[in-house]
C-alpha cells in the first residue's frame, strides 16, 4: 500500500533552527507512517510540476546543528502575500491553481509551511483556497502574534551579544562610540534582547521613537562619569521622533530597511564631537549553527506539526505558550505584528540598569 504523503517547505528569510524542524517533522511523520515531500526554494517549488525531494529520516540525519535550510528558501517570487511595510496582497488565482495541481499530481494531501509573518500570510491564503495547511512560525525577528517565541530569534540574539562583547573592547580602548545596526524589521526584539545581553548603553527600537539629542545626552552623561566609550544598538526599523523608517531598497515583497545606524553615528558625532564608528551586523545574525534553545524549540515545533497533520488540524500553526507547544489558528498569528511593549517589563528592566532608549 502506498503511504500517505504531506509536503513541507521553508519560506522567507532563512534562520538557524530550520533544519532541526525538518528533522523533527520527518522523524515523527515516519513514525506515523507518512512520507514527506520537501519542496525546494519556498513556495516556488510548487510551480512547474514541482521541484522537490523525498525527505526520509536518513536524509535528515546529522542536520540538527546546521544553519540555513537544506530545502532552500526565498522571500521573493510568485506567492508574495505582503508588500511594502506589511500591506496585504492577493496571490494570483492561476498561481494557486498551479500549486494545487502539483500537490494533486504528487498525491500530497496537505502542506506544512515553515515561515514568518509574510510566508504564513501566504499559507493562510492557501488554506482559504482549500489546500489543507499547517504553519510553523520561523523568524529571527520574533514578531509573530500567538507564539511567545519563534525559533531563530535566540540565535540572532546570541550573535548580537557576541558582536557587542567584541565591540566593547575596541570601543573602550579608543574611547569611541560604536553604533551597531541590527535586524528585526518593524520590531525591536533583537535590538532589545541583544542589547541587554551584550551590555549595550543605548538601545533604539521602532516601538520607542528616539531623538538624536537624547542619544547624544546619554553619551555625554557617560563621559561625565568617566565612561568614555558607549555602545549604541539600533534596530534597523528604529525611527527618529517625527521621522520615518530608513528604507534601503524597494523590491517586489517587503521593502529592505537599513541606514539608520549611519544616521545615528553621523548625528552623534556632530552633537558630541566624539569619534563614532558604525557596524551593520546584517546577515551574520541569520547564519551559522542554531543555539541549543533554537534546536530544541525547532525540534518540538517539527514533531508537533507532524502530529497535527495526522490529526487533520489544518489551518493551525504550532505555537509556544507557557512552556507548551500548542496549535493556534494561523489567522491569529498573522493579523498583526507582535511588537515590543514600550512600557513592558523588559524595557523597564533595561531602563533600571541605566540603558537609554533615546526618548
Ligand atoms: O525577516 C527576517 C529578516 O532578516 C529581517 O530582520 C530583515 O529586515 C530581512 O529579513 C532581510 O531580508 P533579506 O535577506 O532579503 O536581506
mmCIF file of C-alpha atoms and ligand atoms in Angstrom:
data_model
loop_
_atom_site.group_PDB
_atom_site.id
_atom_site.type_symbol
_atom_site.label_atom_id
_atom_site.label_comp_id
_atom_site.label_asym_id
_atom_site.label_seq_id
_atom_site.Cartn_x
_atom_site.Cartn_y
_atom_site.Cartn_z
ATOM 1 C CA UNK A 1 0.000 0.000 0.000
ATOM 2 C CA UNK A 2 1.321 3.483 -0.840
ATOM 3 C CA UNK A 3 1.982 5.738 2.140
ATOM 4 C CA UNK A 4 0.066 8.933 2.806
ATOM 5 C CA UNK A 5 2.103 11.981 1.855
ATOM 6 C CA UNK A 6 2.379 15.543 3.026
ATOM 7 C CA UNK A 7 4.567 18.318 1.692
ATOM 8 C CA UNK A 8 6.828 20.735 3.535
ATOM 9 C CA UNK A 9 8.606 23.910 2.505
ATOM 10 C CA UNK A 10 10.733 26.610 4.127
ATOM 11 C CA UNK A 11 9.914 30.144 3.047
ATOM 12 C CA UNK A 12 11.092 33.736 3.636
ATOM 13 C CA UNK A 13 14.447 34.630 5.152
ATOM 14 C CA UNK A 14 16.343 31.588 6.428
ATOM 15 C CA UNK A 15 17.197 31.280 10.102
ATOM 16 C CA UNK A 16 19.032 28.912 12.428
ATOM 17 C CA UNK A 17 16.814 26.011 13.518
ATOM 18 C CA UNK A 18 15.031 25.311 10.209
ATOM 19 C CA UNK A 19 16.862 22.021 9.770
ATOM 20 C CA UNK A 20 16.066 20.993 13.348
ATOM 21 C CA UNK A 21 12.379 21.476 12.486
ATOM 22 C CA UNK A 22 12.695 19.379 9.322
ATOM 23 C CA UNK A 23 14.438 16.577 11.223
ATOM 24 C CA UNK A 24 11.746 16.516 13.960
ATOM 25 C CA UNK A 25 8.963 16.650 11.381
ATOM 26 C CA UNK A 26 10.365 13.845 9.226
ATOM 27 C CA UNK A 27 11.081 11.522 12.170
ATOM 28 C CA UNK A 28 7.558 11.921 13.536
ATOM 29 C CA UNK A 29 5.996 11.577 10.084
ATOM 30 C CA UNK A 30 7.891 8.352 9.558
ATOM 31 C CA UNK A 31 6.692 7.019 12.939
ATOM 32 C CA UNK A 32 3.134 7.902 11.922
ATOM 33 C CA UNK A 33 3.621 6.165 8.570
ATOM 34 C CA UNK A 34 3.679 9.269 6.377
ATOM 35 C CA UNK A 35 6.077 10.096 3.577
ATOM 36 C CA UNK A 36 7.321 13.707 3.492
ATOM 37 C CA UNK A 37 7.899 15.575 0.228
ATOM 38 C CA UNK A 38 10.222 18.572 0.661
ATOM 39 C CA UNK A 39 9.697 21.385 -1.858
ATOM 40 C CA UNK A 40 12.729 23.429 -2.838
ATOM 41 C CA UNK A 41 13.089 27.231 -2.662
ATOM 42 C CA UNK A 42 9.940 28.017 -0.736
ATOM 43 C CA UNK A 43 6.535 28.136 -2.439
ATOM 44 C CA UNK A 44 8.294 28.427 -5.805
ATOM 45 C CA UNK A 45 8.932 24.675 -5.549
ATOM 46 C CA UNK A 46 5.194 24.121 -6.032
ATOM 47 C CA UNK A 47 5.322 25.526 -9.582
ATOM 48 C CA UNK A 48 6.316 23.945 -12.916
ATOM 49 C CA UNK A 49 5.170 20.495 -11.867
ATOM 50 C CA UNK A 50 7.122 20.651 -8.594
ATOM 51 C CA UNK A 51 10.757 20.987 -7.598
ATOM 52 C CA UNK A 52 11.089 18.558 -4.693
ATOM 53 C CA UNK A 53 12.782 15.633 -2.982
ATOM 54 C CA UNK A 54 11.588 12.897 -0.658
ATOM 55 C CA UNK A 55 12.689 13.621 2.906
ATOM 56 C CA UNK A 56 13.483 10.408 4.752
ATOM 57 C CA UNK A 57 14.892 10.097 8.308
ATOM 58 C CA UNK A 58 18.203 9.162 6.635
ATOM 59 C CA UNK A 59 18.178 12.371 4.546
ATOM 60 C CA UNK A 60 17.630 14.491 7.671
ATOM 61 C CA UNK A 61 20.231 12.677 9.782
ATOM 62 C CA UNK A 62 23.012 14.967 11.018
ATOM 63 C CA UNK A 63 21.318 18.247 10.081
ATOM 64 C CA UNK A 64 20.288 19.277 13.620
ATOM 65 C CA UNK A 65 23.228 21.679 14.162
ATOM 66 C CA UNK A 66 23.236 23.010 10.568
ATOM 67 C CA UNK A 67 22.209 26.627 9.916
ATOM 68 C CA UNK A 68 20.175 27.601 6.837
ATOM 69 C CA UNK A 69 17.759 25.143 5.274
ATOM 70 C CA UNK A 70 18.523 22.029 3.251
ATOM 71 C CA UNK A 71 15.408 22.808 1.163
ATOM 72 C CA UNK A 72 16.437 26.305 0.120
ATOM 73 C CA UNK A 73 14.187 29.329 0.537
ATOM 74 C CA UNK A 74 13.246 32.690 -0.938
ATOM 75 C CA UNK A 75 11.452 35.828 0.194
ATOM 76 C CA UNK A 76 10.588 36.702 -3.407
ATOM 77 C CA UNK A 77 8.631 35.067 -6.232
ATOM 78 C CA UNK A 78 5.022 34.355 -7.170
ATOM 79 C CA UNK A 79 3.499 33.817 -3.728
ATOM 80 C CA UNK A 80 4.137 37.193 -2.098
ATOM 81 C CA UNK A 81 1.265 37.998 0.300
ATOM 82 C CA UNK A 82 2.731 41.064 1.981
ATOM 83 C CA UNK A 83 4.450 44.048 0.390
ATOM 84 C CA UNK A 84 5.951 47.385 1.472
ATOM 85 C CA UNK A 85 5.629 47.814 5.206
ATOM 86 C CA UNK A 86 3.207 44.894 5.585
ATOM 87 C CA UNK A 87 0.371 45.737 3.161
ATOM 88 C CA UNK A 88 -1.500 42.546 2.231
ATOM 89 C CA UNK A 89 -1.788 41.453 -1.370
ATOM 90 C CA UNK A 90 -3.611 38.541 -3.016
ATOM 91 C CA UNK A 91 -1.808 35.641 -4.660
ATOM 92 C CA UNK A 92 -2.993 35.377 -8.308
ATOM 93 C CA UNK A 93 -5.594 32.611 -8.848
ATOM 94 C CA UNK A 94 -3.581 30.871 -11.650
ATOM 95 C CA UNK A 95 -0.600 30.576 -9.262
ATOM 96 C CA UNK A 96 -2.778 28.966 -6.593
ATOM 97 C CA UNK A 97 -4.305 26.637 -9.191
ATOM 98 C CA UNK A 98 -0.858 25.536 -10.358
ATOM 99 C CA UNK A 99 0.236 24.811 -6.785
ATOM 100 C CA UNK A 100 -2.904 22.755 -6.177
ATOM 101 C CA UNK A 101 -2.297 20.812 -9.391
ATOM 102 C CA UNK A 102 1.276 19.945 -8.347
ATOM 103 C CA UNK A 103 0.082 18.655 -4.975
ATOM 104 C CA UNK A 104 -2.642 16.570 -6.604
ATOM 105 C CA UNK A 105 -0.233 15.140 -9.164
ATOM 106 C CA UNK A 106 2.166 14.057 -6.396
ATOM 107 C CA UNK A 107 -0.599 12.585 -4.241
ATOM 108 C CA UNK A 108 0.079 15.104 -1.478
ATOM 109 C CA UNK A 109 -2.848 15.672 0.860
ATOM 110 C CA UNK A 110 -1.559 18.580 2.906
ATOM 111 C CA UNK A 111 1.255 21.083 3.248
ATOM 112 C CA UNK A 112 3.414 22.223 6.171
ATOM 113 C CA UNK A 113 4.700 25.782 5.738
ATOM 114 C CA UNK A 114 7.670 26.910 7.827
ATOM 115 C CA UNK A 115 7.762 30.681 7.618
ATOM 116 C CA UNK A 116 7.464 34.090 9.209
ATOM 117 C CA UNK A 117 4.754 36.699 9.016
ATOM 118 C CA UNK A 118 4.759 37.031 5.198
ATOM 119 C CA UNK A 119 5.008 33.293 4.447
ATOM 120 C CA UNK A 120 2.314 32.385 6.973
ATOM 121 C CA UNK A 121 0.046 35.011 5.396
ATOM 122 C CA UNK A 122 0.610 33.100 2.136
ATOM 123 C CA UNK A 123 -0.085 29.821 3.969
ATOM 124 C CA UNK A 124 -3.379 31.246 5.206
ATOM 125 C CA UNK A 125 -4.373 32.154 1.638
ATOM 126 C CA UNK A 126 -3.563 28.598 0.532
ATOM 127 C CA UNK A 127 -5.679 27.219 3.367
ATOM 128 C CA UNK A 128 -8.552 29.545 2.500
ATOM 129 C CA UNK A 129 -8.259 28.375 -1.116
ATOM 130 C CA UNK A 130 -8.883 24.798 0.043
ATOM 131 C CA UNK A 131 -5.344 23.449 0.483
ATOM 132 C CA UNK A 132 -5.037 21.773 3.919
ATOM 133 C CA UNK A 133 -2.160 23.662 5.536
ATOM 134 C CA UNK A 134 -0.258 23.668 8.849
ATOM 135 C CA UNK A 135 2.061 26.543 9.839
ATOM 136 C CA UNK A 136 5.317 26.583 11.789
ATOM 137 C CA UNK A 137 6.479 30.029 12.991
ATOM 138 C CA UNK A 138 10.003 30.920 11.949
ATOM 139 C CA UNK A 139 11.776 34.248 12.133
ATOM 140 C CA UNK A 140 14.748 35.840 13.809
ATOM 141 C CA UNK A 141 12.528 38.932 14.213
ATOM 142 C CA UNK A 142 10.298 37.206 16.838
ATOM 143 C CA UNK A 143 7.406 39.381 15.656
ATOM 144 C CA UNK A 144 4.632 36.796 15.259
ATOM 145 C CA UNK A 145 1.492 37.046 17.324
ATOM 146 C CA UNK A 146 0.131 33.938 19.059
ATOM 147 C CA UNK A 147 3.507 32.461 19.954
ATOM 148 C CA UNK A 148 5.710 33.553 22.833
ATOM 149 C CA UNK A 149 8.790 32.830 20.750
ATOM 150 C CA UNK A 150 9.889 31.833 17.264
ATOM 151 C CA UNK A 151 12.978 29.700 16.674
ATOM 152 C CA UNK A 152 15.905 31.605 15.144
ATOM 153 C CA UNK A 153 15.436 34.549 17.496
ATOM 154 C CA UNK A 154 17.687 33.198 20.237
ATOM 155 C CA UNK A 155 20.484 32.502 17.736
ATOM 156 C CA UNK A 156 20.238 36.040 16.350
ATOM 157 C CA UNK A 157 20.338 37.493 19.869
ATOM 158 C CA UNK A 158 23.412 35.380 20.666
ATOM 159 C CA UNK A 159 25.112 36.790 17.562
ATOM 160 C CA UNK A 160 24.325 40.386 18.606
ATOM 161 C CA UNK A 161 25.586 39.760 22.152
ATOM 162 C CA UNK A 162 28.816 38.254 20.828
ATOM 163 C CA UNK A 163 29.313 41.228 18.489
ATOM 164 C CA UNK A 164 28.758 43.652 21.387
ATOM 165 C CA UNK A 165 31.305 41.813 23.530
ATOM 166 C CA UNK A 166 33.840 42.315 20.735
ATOM 167 C CA UNK A 167 32.894 45.922 20.024
ATOM 168 C CA UNK A 168 33.109 46.701 23.731
ATOM 169 C CA UNK A 169 36.862 46.077 23.936
ATOM 170 C CA UNK A 170 37.707 48.106 20.841
ATOM 171 C CA UNK A 171 35.327 50.940 21.834
ATOM 172 C CA UNK A 172 36.829 51.260 25.307
ATOM 173 C CA UNK A 173 40.404 51.088 24.003
ATOM 174 C CA UNK A 174 39.724 54.046 21.676
ATOM 175 C CA UNK A 175 37.202 55.873 23.900
ATOM 176 C CA UNK A 176 34.828 55.731 20.957
ATOM 177 C CA UNK A 177 31.126 55.468 20.380
ATOM 178 C CA UNK A 178 30.197 52.334 18.437
ATOM 179 C CA UNK A 179 26.830 52.124 16.710
ATOM 180 C CA UNK A 180 25.670 48.618 15.838
ATOM 181 C CA UNK A 181 22.693 48.282 13.490
ATOM 182 C CA UNK A 182 20.759 45.030 13.891
ATOM 183 C CA UNK A 183 17.866 43.337 12.071
ATOM 184 C CA UNK A 184 14.274 42.843 13.223
ATOM 185 C CA UNK A 185 12.324 44.698 10.548
ATOM 186 C CA UNK A 186 9.478 46.638 12.240
ATOM 187 C CA UNK A 187 10.073 45.041 15.668
ATOM 188 C CA UNK A 188 12.754 45.839 18.229
ATOM 189 C CA UNK A 189 13.090 42.395 19.868
ATOM 190 C CA UNK A 190 16.570 41.584 18.522
ATOM 191 C CA UNK A 191 17.926 45.019 19.481
ATOM 192 C CA UNK A 192 16.325 44.898 22.934
ATOM 193 C CA UNK A 193 17.381 41.354 23.873
ATOM 194 C CA UNK A 194 20.754 41.555 22.107
ATOM 195 C CA UNK A 195 21.447 44.937 23.698
ATOM 196 C CA UNK A 196 20.526 43.687 27.151
ATOM 197 C CA UNK A 197 22.584 40.505 26.801
ATOM 198 C CA UNK A 198 25.608 42.312 25.364
ATOM 199 C CA UNK A 199 25.646 45.303 27.728
ATOM 200 C CA UNK A 200 24.531 47.976 25.265
ATOM 201 C CA UNK A 201 24.311 51.501 26.725
ATOM 202 C CA UNK A 202 21.694 52.907 24.338
ATOM 203 C CA UNK A 203 19.048 50.799 22.565
ATOM 204 C CA UNK A 204 16.912 52.318 19.822
ATOM 205 C CA UNK A 205 13.825 50.357 18.748
ATOM 206 C CA UNK A 206 10.918 51.076 16.371
ATOM 207 C CA UNK A 207 8.425 50.971 19.239
ATOM 208 C CA UNK A 208 10.062 53.947 21.021
ATOM 209 C CA UNK A 209 10.829 56.871 18.649
ATOM 210 C CA UNK A 210 14.177 58.428 19.572
ATOM 211 C CA UNK A 211 15.715 61.881 19.425
ATOM 212 C CA UNK A 212 19.305 62.372 18.256
ATOM 213 C CA UNK A 213 19.780 64.932 21.050
ATOM 214 C CA UNK A 214 18.716 62.414 23.746
ATOM 215 C CA UNK A 215 21.163 59.869 22.338
ATOM 216 C CA UNK A 216 23.941 62.482 22.479
ATOM 217 C CA UNK A 217 22.876 63.339 26.022
ATOM 218 C CA UNK A 218 23.317 59.695 27.056
ATOM 219 C CA UNK A 219 26.837 59.697 25.584
ATOM 220 C CA UNK A 220 27.729 62.953 27.394
ATOM 221 C CA UNK A 221 26.331 61.581 30.668
ATOM 222 C CA UNK A 222 28.592 58.549 30.404
ATOM 223 C CA UNK A 223 31.616 60.725 29.565
ATOM 224 C CA UNK A 224 30.887 62.843 32.655
ATOM 225 C CA UNK A 225 31.203 59.748 34.862
ATOM 226 C CA UNK A 226 34.443 58.628 33.259
ATOM 227 C CA UNK A 227 32.900 56.044 30.920
ATOM 228 C CA UNK A 228 34.379 57.296 27.676
ATOM 229 C CA UNK A 229 33.026 54.618 25.376
ATOM 230 C CA UNK A 230 29.372 53.992 24.508
ATOM 231 C CA UNK A 231 27.691 51.140 22.667
ATOM 232 C CA UNK A 232 24.534 52.119 20.786
ATOM 233 C CA UNK A 233 22.359 49.264 19.488
ATOM 234 C CA UNK A 234 19.978 50.411 16.743
ATOM 235 C CA UNK A 235 17.199 48.271 15.309
ATOM 236 C CA UNK A 236 17.030 48.668 11.528
ATOM 237 C CA UNK A 237 13.403 49.832 11.888
ATOM 238 C CA UNK A 238 14.092 52.455 14.578
ATOM 239 C CA UNK A 239 12.769 55.910 13.727
ATOM 240 C CA UNK A 240 13.521 59.399 14.985
ATOM 241 C CA UNK A 241 10.627 61.322 16.578
ATOM 242 C CA UNK A 242 8.518 62.740 13.722
ATOM 243 C CA UNK A 243 10.655 60.774 11.237
ATOM 244 C CA UNK A 244 10.079 57.597 9.285
ATOM 245 C CA UNK A 245 11.821 54.251 8.759
ATOM 246 C CA UNK A 246 15.097 54.239 6.821
ATOM 247 C CA UNK A 247 14.360 52.309 3.624
ATOM 248 C CA UNK A 248 17.341 50.922 1.724
ATOM 249 C CA UNK A 249 15.614 49.356 -1.261
ATOM 250 C CA UNK A 250 12.176 48.510 -2.579
ATOM 251 C CA UNK A 251 11.511 45.258 -4.420
ATOM 252 C CA UNK A 252 8.531 43.009 -5.069
ATOM 253 C CA UNK A 253 7.926 41.999 -1.450
ATOM 254 C CA UNK A 254 8.553 43.857 1.795
ATOM 255 C CA UNK A 255 10.983 46.733 1.416
ATOM 256 C CA UNK A 256 14.505 46.403 2.791
ATOM 257 C CA UNK A 257 15.360 48.540 5.797
ATOM 258 C CA UNK A 258 18.787 49.971 6.572
ATOM 259 C CA UNK A 259 20.759 53.161 7.076
ATOM 260 C CA UNK A 260 19.540 54.292 10.484
ATOM 261 C CA UNK A 261 22.862 53.222 12.058
ATOM 262 C CA UNK A 262 24.813 55.623 9.854
ATOM 263 C CA UNK A 263 22.376 58.448 10.584
ATOM 264 C CA UNK A 264 22.717 57.884 14.348
ATOM 265 C CA UNK A 265 26.524 57.758 14.024
ATOM 266 C CA UNK A 266 26.650 60.965 11.980
ATOM 267 C CA UNK A 267 24.396 62.935 14.334
ATOM 268 C CA UNK A 268 26.073 61.592 17.480
ATOM 269 C CA UNK A 269 29.494 62.620 16.154
ATOM 270 C CA UNK A 270 28.174 66.077 15.274
ATOM 271 C CA UNK A 271 26.439 66.621 18.613
ATOM 272 C CA UNK A 272 29.166 65.224 20.902
ATOM 273 C CA UNK A 273 32.363 65.817 18.935
ATOM 274 C CA UNK A 274 33.385 62.216 19.656
ATOM 275 C CA UNK A 275 34.775 59.633 17.302
ATOM 276 C CA UNK A 276 31.960 57.324 16.184
ATOM 277 C CA UNK A 277 32.007 54.135 14.103
ATOM 278 C CA UNK A 278 29.148 52.089 12.661
ATOM 279 C CA UNK A 279 28.907 48.318 12.363
ATOM 280 C CA UNK A 280 25.996 46.866 10.376
ATOM 281 C CA UNK A 281 25.702 43.286 11.603
ATOM 282 C CA UNK A 282 23.470 42.202 8.705
ATOM 283 C CA UNK A 283 23.136 38.580 7.687
ATOM 284 C CA UNK A 284 25.638 37.329 10.255
ATOM 285 C CA UNK A 285 22.568 37.321 12.521
ATOM 286 C CA UNK A 286 20.825 34.761 10.322
ATOM 287 C CA UNK A 287 23.745 32.449 9.634
ATOM 288 C CA UNK A 288 25.550 29.704 11.452
ATOM 289 C CA UNK A 289 24.535 26.993 13.879
ATOM 290 C CA UNK A 290 21.362 27.347 15.960
ATOM 291 C CA UNK A 291 21.684 27.824 19.727
ATOM 292 C CA UNK A 292 20.606 24.944 21.976
ATOM 293 C CA UNK A 293 17.307 26.723 22.649
ATOM 294 C CA UNK A 294 16.552 27.020 18.914
ATOM 295 C CA UNK A 295 17.469 23.367 18.289
ATOM 296 C CA UNK A 296 15.053 22.273 20.995
ATOM 297 C CA UNK A 297 12.226 24.662 20.037
ATOM 298 C CA UNK A 298 12.671 23.760 16.352
ATOM 299 C CA UNK A 299 12.536 20.035 17.112
ATOM 300 C CA UNK A 300 9.422 20.473 19.272
ATOM 301 C CA UNK A 301 7.693 22.507 16.536
ATOM 302 C CA UNK A 302 8.562 19.908 13.868
ATOM 303 C CA UNK A 303 7.304 16.986 15.938
ATOM 304 C CA UNK A 304 4.070 18.755 16.860
ATOM 305 C CA UNK A 305 3.375 19.839 13.264
ATOM 306 C CA UNK A 306 3.579 16.238 12.006
ATOM 307 C CA UNK A 307 1.172 15.205 14.773
ATOM 308 C CA UNK A 308 -1.242 17.972 13.712
ATOM 309 C CA UNK A 309 -1.146 16.706 10.111
ATOM 310 C CA UNK A 310 -2.079 13.209 11.321
ATOM 311 C CA UNK A 311 -4.889 14.687 13.433
ATOM 312 C CA UNK A 312 -6.192 16.743 10.471
ATOM 313 C CA UNK A 313 -5.818 20.046 12.390
ATOM 314 C CA UNK A 314 -5.479 22.196 9.277
ATOM 315 C CA UNK A 315 -5.403 25.988 9.295
ATOM 316 C CA UNK A 316 -3.466 25.750 12.579
ATOM 317 C CA UNK A 317 0.039 26.852 13.458
ATOM 318 C CA UNK A 318 2.203 25.346 16.183
ATOM 319 C CA UNK A 319 2.947 27.914 18.864
ATOM 320 C CA UNK A 320 4.940 28.160 22.072
ATOM 321 C CA UNK A 321 2.826 29.180 25.065
ATOM 322 C CA UNK A 322 3.560 28.731 28.779
ATOM 323 C CA UNK A 323 6.317 26.169 28.127
ATOM 324 C CA UNK A 324 3.999 24.051 25.941
ATOM 325 C CA UNK A 325 3.761 23.696 22.151
ATOM 326 C CA UNK A 326 0.116 24.064 21.152
ATOM 327 C CA UNK A 327 -1.944 24.659 17.981
ATOM 328 C CA UNK A 328 -3.420 28.121 17.318
ATOM 329 C CA UNK A 329 -5.233 29.329 14.181
ATOM 330 C CA UNK A 330 -2.750 30.684 11.596
ATOM 331 C CA UNK A 331 -5.126 33.631 11.252
ATOM 332 C CA UNK A 332 -4.444 34.600 14.894
ATOM 333 C CA UNK A 333 -0.700 34.712 14.222
ATOM 334 C CA UNK A 334 -0.699 36.956 11.169
ATOM 335 C CA UNK A 335 -3.420 39.519 11.785
ATOM 336 C CA UNK A 336 -0.890 41.919 13.319
ATOM 337 C CA UNK A 337 2.785 42.047 14.247
ATOM 338 C CA UNK A 338 3.870 41.330 17.808
ATOM 339 C CA UNK A 339 5.864 44.390 18.820
ATOM 340 C CA UNK A 340 7.853 45.260 21.940
ATOM 341 C CA UNK A 341 5.521 46.823 24.540
ATOM 342 C CA UNK A 342 7.203 50.210 25.191
ATOM 343 C CA UNK A 343 6.151 50.122 28.852
ATOM 344 C CA UNK A 344 6.668 46.387 29.293
ATOM 345 C CA UNK A 345 8.829 44.622 31.862
ATOM 346 C CA UNK A 346 11.862 44.064 29.611
ATOM 347 C CA UNK A 347 12.089 47.742 28.627
ATOM 348 C CA UNK A 348 11.675 48.683 32.309
ATOM 349 C CA UNK A 349 14.443 46.235 33.235
ATOM 350 C CA UNK A 350 16.730 47.811 30.659
ATOM 351 C CA UNK A 351 15.992 51.293 31.982
ATOM 352 C CA UNK A 352 16.660 50.058 35.526
ATOM 353 C CA UNK A 353 20.226 49.147 34.572
ATOM 354 C CA UNK A 354 20.784 52.570 33.036
ATOM 355 C CA UNK A 355 20.072 51.865 29.376
ATOM 356 C CA UNK A 356 18.764 54.852 27.419
ATOM 357 C CA UNK A 357 16.129 54.442 24.690
ATOM 358 C CA UNK A 358 16.876 57.879 23.283
ATOM 359 C CA UNK A 359 13.482 59.194 24.451
HETATM 360 O O1 LIG B 1 12.661 38.897 8.443
HETATM 361 C C1 LIG B 1 13.962 38.482 8.646
HETATM 362 C C2 LIG B 1 14.944 39.499 8.161
HETATM 363 O O2 LIG B 1 16.238 39.033 8.450
HETATM 364 C C3 LIG B 1 14.739 40.913 8.708
HETATM 365 O O3 LIG B 1 15.216 41.059 10.021
HETATM 366 C C4 LIG B 1 15.468 41.736 7.671
HETATM 367 O O4 LIG B 1 14.919 43.024 7.581
HETATM 368 C C5 LIG B 1 15.199 40.990 6.406
HETATM 369 O O5 LIG B 1 14.857 39.659 6.756
HETATM 370 C C6 LIG B 1 16.365 40.958 5.442
HETATM 371 O O6 LIG B 1 15.974 40.345 4.272
HETATM 372 P P1 LIG B 1 16.976 39.968 3.071
HETATM 373 O O7 LIG B 1 17.539 38.618 3.393
HETATM 374 O O8 LIG B 1 16.101 39.955 1.878
HETATM 375 O O9 LIG B 1 18.051 40.996 3.031
#
